[in-house]
Amino acid sequence: MPKSLLSALFFIYPLHFVVAQEDWKLRDEKEGIKIYMRSVAGSDIKALKVSFSIQATMSQMAAVILDVATTDQWVYSTRSCTLLKQISPQEVVYHSEINVPWPASNRDFIARIRVTQDPVTRIMTVESFNEPSYVPEKDGVVRVPHADGKWTIKPAAPSQLHVEYMLHIDPGGAIPAWLINLFATKGPFESFRNMREHIRKPAYQRVHIPFVAD
């Protein structure tokens, strides 16, 4: 099974995180991006946590996360990402397809994401809810049946944020869990390194989100 497939499957957009049973163990660290893993009860696939800092405002982060149409510009191996419904300024439903090298099949998923912020601590949380039945499955594409995760974004210094991203996913299909666990770090590293560049684009430089306190 190609390494790129296994890495890509570990960067599905954030959903609602499932609590695991053991302490996080550092698996990789590059360019200030730390990647941890730990076991999850009832699953052979390990949970993932990514920790890093980024030069950005809260509004810039919210704008990038909610701008789902540009996800293919920074999330590793994303073939397409389409807005399905704008529920509110801070909540959307979208469909995404992940490029998977032949002979394996592409994966896709549907998620409803919601951005909220604590008015006192200014900590921003991004939650998402897996919606696998929201649209019909596509021929030749495997629908991701389960994904749980969460972003927690904290102010660290002026125009600097600390980000923690957690994920547990079942990519569907016949991929051995031990092989997924073995190559789980490449996708998150590439995605968050890309995000650091993507958020500098002109479209996000003067953005202010009304429901976000910077």
Short mmCIF file of C-alpha atoms in Angstrom, two decimals:
data_model
loop_
_atom_site.label_atom_id
_atom_site.label_comp_id
_atom_site.label_asym_id
_atom_site.label_seq_id
_atom_site.Cartn_x
_atom_site.Cartn_y
_atom_site.Cartn_z
CA MET A 1 0.00 0.00 0.00
CA PRO A 2 1.56 3.37 -1.01
CA LYS A 3 2.90 5.51 1.84
CA SER A 4 1.15 8.60 0.42
CA LEU A 5 -2.25 6.95 0.81
CA LEU A 6 -1.63 6.02 4.42
CA SER A 7 -0.33 9.47 5.27
CA ALA A 8 -3.20 11.26 3.53
CA LEU A 9 -5.82 9.29 5.40
CA PHE A 10 -4.54 10.72 8.65
CA PHE A 11 -5.48 14.25 7.66
CA ILE A 12 -9.23 14.29 7.45
CA TYR A 13 -10.74 17.56 8.61
CA PRO A 14 -11.39 17.86 12.36
CA LEU A 15 -14.39 16.21 13.95
CA HIS A 16 -15.34 15.31 17.54
CA PHE A 17 -12.44 13.68 19.39
CA VAL A 18 -12.66 10.25 21.02
CA VAL A 19 -10.83 9.86 24.35
CA ALA A 20 -8.03 7.30 24.30
CA GLN A 21 -6.67 5.16 27.13
CA GLU A 22 -2.93 5.76 27.33
CA ASP A 23 -0.54 8.70 27.35
CA TRP A 24 0.44 10.41 24.13
CA LYS A 25 3.81 9.28 22.73
CA LEU A 26 5.86 11.61 20.52
CA ARG A 27 6.33 10.00 17.10
CA ASP A 28 7.92 12.79 15.08
CA GLU A 29 8.99 16.43 15.33
CA LYS A 30 10.04 18.70 12.44
CA GLU A 31 9.96 22.46 11.97
CA GLY A 32 8.24 22.91 15.33
CA ILE A 33 5.42 20.52 14.40
CA LYS A 34 5.10 17.72 16.97
CA ILE A 35 3.14 14.57 16.13
CA TYR A 36 1.95 12.22 18.88
CA MET A 37 0.04 8.91 18.86
CA ARG A 38 -1.80 6.77 21.42
CA SER A 39 -4.18 3.81 21.54
CA VAL A 40 -7.96 4.09 21.49
CA ALA A 41 -10.24 1.60 23.24
CA GLY A 42 -11.95 -0.75 20.80
CA SER A 43 -9.81 0.22 17.80
CA ASP A 44 -6.60 -1.11 16.27
CA ILE A 45 -5.93 2.31 14.73
CA LYS A 46 -4.13 4.80 16.95
CA ALA A 47 -5.30 8.34 17.64
CA LEU A 48 -3.20 11.25 16.45
CA LYS A 49 -2.33 14.61 18.02
CA VAL A 50 -0.46 17.45 16.32
CA SER A 51 0.91 20.43 18.24
CA PHE A 52 2.44 23.54 16.65
CA SER A 53 2.60 27.34 16.68
CA ILE A 54 1.62 29.65 13.82
CA GLN A 55 1.95 33.37 13.11
CA ALA A 56 -1.68 34.37 12.66
CA THR A 57 -4.70 35.99 14.27
CA MET A 58 -7.78 34.12 15.42
CA SER A 59 -9.75 35.63 12.53
CA GLN A 60 -7.18 34.42 10.02
CA MET A 61 -7.36 30.88 11.40
CA ALA A 62 -11.16 30.86 11.37
CA ALA A 63 -11.18 32.25 7.82
CA VAL A 64 -8.83 29.55 6.52
CA ILE A 65 -10.70 26.72 8.23
CA LEU A 66 -14.12 27.91 7.01
CA ASP A 67 -12.84 28.60 3.49
CA VAL A 68 -13.35 24.96 2.54
CA ALA A 69 -13.11 25.64 -1.21
CA THR A 70 -9.36 26.26 -0.81
CA THR A 71 -8.64 23.20 1.31
CA ASP A 72 -7.06 21.43 -1.66
CA GLN A 73 -4.38 24.15 -1.65
CA TRP A 74 -2.95 23.12 1.72
CA VAL A 75 -4.39 19.83 3.07
CA TYR A 76 -2.24 16.91 1.96
CA SER A 77 -3.56 14.84 -0.99
CA THR A 78 -6.94 16.61 -1.16
CA ARG A 79 -8.40 16.22 -4.65
CA SER A 80 -11.44 18.42 -4.11
CA CYS A 81 -13.42 20.12 -1.37
CA THR A 82 -16.94 21.44 -2.00
CA LEU A 83 -19.22 23.52 0.19
CA LEU A 84 -22.59 21.75 0.45
CA LYS A 85 -24.42 24.07 2.85
CA GLN A 86 -23.73 27.30 4.73
CA ILE A 87 -25.67 26.79 7.97
CA SER A 88 -24.44 30.03 9.56
CA PRO A 89 -21.35 32.28 9.35
CA GLN A 90 -19.58 29.86 11.70
CA GLU A 91 -20.98 26.49 10.59
CA VAL A 92 -20.79 24.73 7.21
CA VAL A 93 -21.27 21.30 5.65
CA TYR A 94 -18.75 20.21 3.03
CA HIS A 95 -17.65 17.21 0.96
CA SER A 96 -14.01 16.31 0.38
CA GLU A 97 -12.28 13.67 -1.74
CA ILE A 98 -8.75 12.44 -1.03
CA ASN A 99 -6.41 11.47 -3.84
CA VAL A 100 -5.17 7.91 -3.42
CA PRO A 101 -2.54 6.39 -5.73
CA TRP A 102 -3.55 3.48 -7.94
CA PRO A 103 -4.43 0.65 -7.38
CA ALA A 104 -6.22 1.75 -4.19
CA SER A 105 -9.47 3.73 -4.35
CA ASN A 106 -9.88 7.39 -3.43
CA ARG A 107 -11.59 8.16 -0.11
CA ASP A 108 -14.24 10.80 0.54
CA PHE A 109 -16.08 12.19 3.55
CA ILE A 110 -18.76 14.70 4.49
CA ALA A 111 -18.38 16.85 7.58
CA ARG A 112 -20.32 19.58 9.34
CA ILE A 113 -17.86 21.92 11.05
CA ARG A 114 -18.56 24.59 13.66
CA VAL A 115 -16.21 27.28 14.97
CA THR A 116 -16.75 28.70 18.49
CA GLN A 117 -14.72 30.87 20.85
CA ASP A 118 -14.70 31.27 24.61
CA PRO A 119 -15.35 34.99 25.32
CA VAL A 120 -13.12 35.00 28.41
CA THR A 121 -10.09 32.89 27.46
CA ARG A 122 -10.41 33.63 23.69
CA ILE A 123 -9.64 29.95 23.05
CA MET A 124 -11.18 28.92 19.72
CA THR A 125 -12.52 25.42 19.17
CA VAL A 126 -13.33 23.80 15.85
CA GLU A 127 -15.65 20.80 16.07
CA SER A 128 -17.03 18.74 13.26
CA PHE A 129 -19.60 16.04 12.93
CA ASN A 130 -19.25 13.14 10.53
CA GLU A 131 -22.16 13.07 8.06
CA PRO A 132 -21.45 9.97 5.92
CA SER A 133 -25.03 9.74 4.58
CA TYR A 134 -25.46 13.43 3.71
CA VAL A 135 -24.93 12.78 -0.02
CA PRO A 136 -24.88 9.48 -1.97
CA GLU A 137 -21.62 7.61 -2.30
CA LYS A 138 -19.69 7.88 -5.57
CA ASP A 139 -18.79 4.86 -7.67
CA GLY A 140 -15.15 3.92 -7.24
CA VAL A 141 -14.68 6.06 -4.12
CA VAL A 142 -14.66 4.62 -0.58
CA ARG A 143 -16.68 6.65 1.94
CA VAL A 144 -14.87 7.20 5.27
CA PRO A 145 -17.20 5.63 7.85
CA HIS A 146 -15.77 7.14 11.05
CA ALA A 147 -13.67 10.16 12.05
CA ASP A 148 -13.43 11.88 15.44
CA GLY A 149 -11.31 14.92 16.15
CA LYS A 150 -10.97 18.49 17.36
CA TRP A 151 -8.93 21.68 16.95
CA THR A 152 -8.05 23.80 20.00
CA ILE A 153 -6.49 27.17 19.13
CA LYS A 154 -5.04 29.33 21.92
CA PRO A 155 -3.54 32.83 21.87
CA ALA A 156 0.17 32.60 22.69
CA ALA A 157 1.60 36.06 21.86
CA PRO A 158 0.64 39.03 19.65
CA SER A 159 -0.31 37.51 16.26
CA GLN A 160 0.88 34.09 17.39
CA LEU A 161 -1.29 31.07 18.17
CA HIS A 162 -0.72 27.63 19.63
CA VAL A 163 -2.70 24.94 17.82
CA GLU A 164 -3.55 21.44 18.98
CA TYR A 165 -5.24 19.07 16.55
CA MET A 166 -6.49 15.60 17.52
CA LEU A 167 -7.89 12.87 15.29
CA HIS A 168 -9.00 9.26 15.25
CA ILE A 169 -10.17 7.84 11.91
CA ASP A 170 -11.29 4.64 10.24
CA PRO A 171 -10.44 5.17 6.54
CA GLY A 172 -12.67 2.31 5.38
CA GLY A 173 -11.72 -0.48 3.02
CA ALA A 174 -9.11 -3.17 3.46
CA ILE A 175 -6.09 -1.29 4.81
CA PRO A 176 -4.29 -3.04 7.73
CA ALA A 177 -4.32 -0.94 10.91
CA TRP A 178 -0.63 -1.59 11.61
CA LEU A 179 0.27 -0.17 8.17
CA ILE A 180 -1.85 2.95 8.72
CA ASN A 181 -0.19 3.51 12.10
CA LEU A 182 3.27 3.05 10.60
CA PHE A 183 2.97 5.92 8.10
CA ALA A 184 0.61 8.25 9.95
CA THR A 185 2.88 11.29 10.37
CA LYS A 186 3.56 12.50 6.81
CA GLY A 187 0.07 13.84 6.01
CA PRO A 188 -0.32 16.03 9.13
CA PHE A 189 3.22 17.40 8.84
CA GLU A 190 2.81 18.35 5.18
CA SER A 191 -0.64 19.85 5.80
CA PHE A 192 0.31 22.11 8.69
CA ARG A 193 3.54 23.20 7.04
CA ASN A 194 1.43 24.14 3.99
CA MET A 195 -1.06 25.93 6.24
CA ARG A 196 1.67 28.22 7.56
CA GLU A 197 2.23 29.39 3.99
CA HIS A 198 -1.42 29.40 2.91
CA ILE A 199 -2.52 31.70 5.74
CA ARG A 200 -0.07 34.37 4.48
CA LYS A 201 -1.98 34.79 1.21
CA PRO A 202 -3.48 38.27 0.57
CA ALA A 203 -7.05 37.01 0.98
CA TYR A 204 -6.45 36.45 4.71
CA GLN A 205 -4.19 39.38 5.61
CA ARG A 206 -6.84 41.95 6.60
CA VAL A 207 -9.65 39.58 7.43
CA HIS A 208 -11.80 40.06 10.53
CA ILE A 209 -14.45 37.52 11.45
CA PRO A 210 -17.36 39.23 13.33
CA PHE A 211 -17.91 36.36 15.78
CA VAL A 212 -14.17 36.06 16.61
CA ALA A 213 -12.25 38.21 19.10
CA ASP A 214 -8.66 38.74 18.02
#
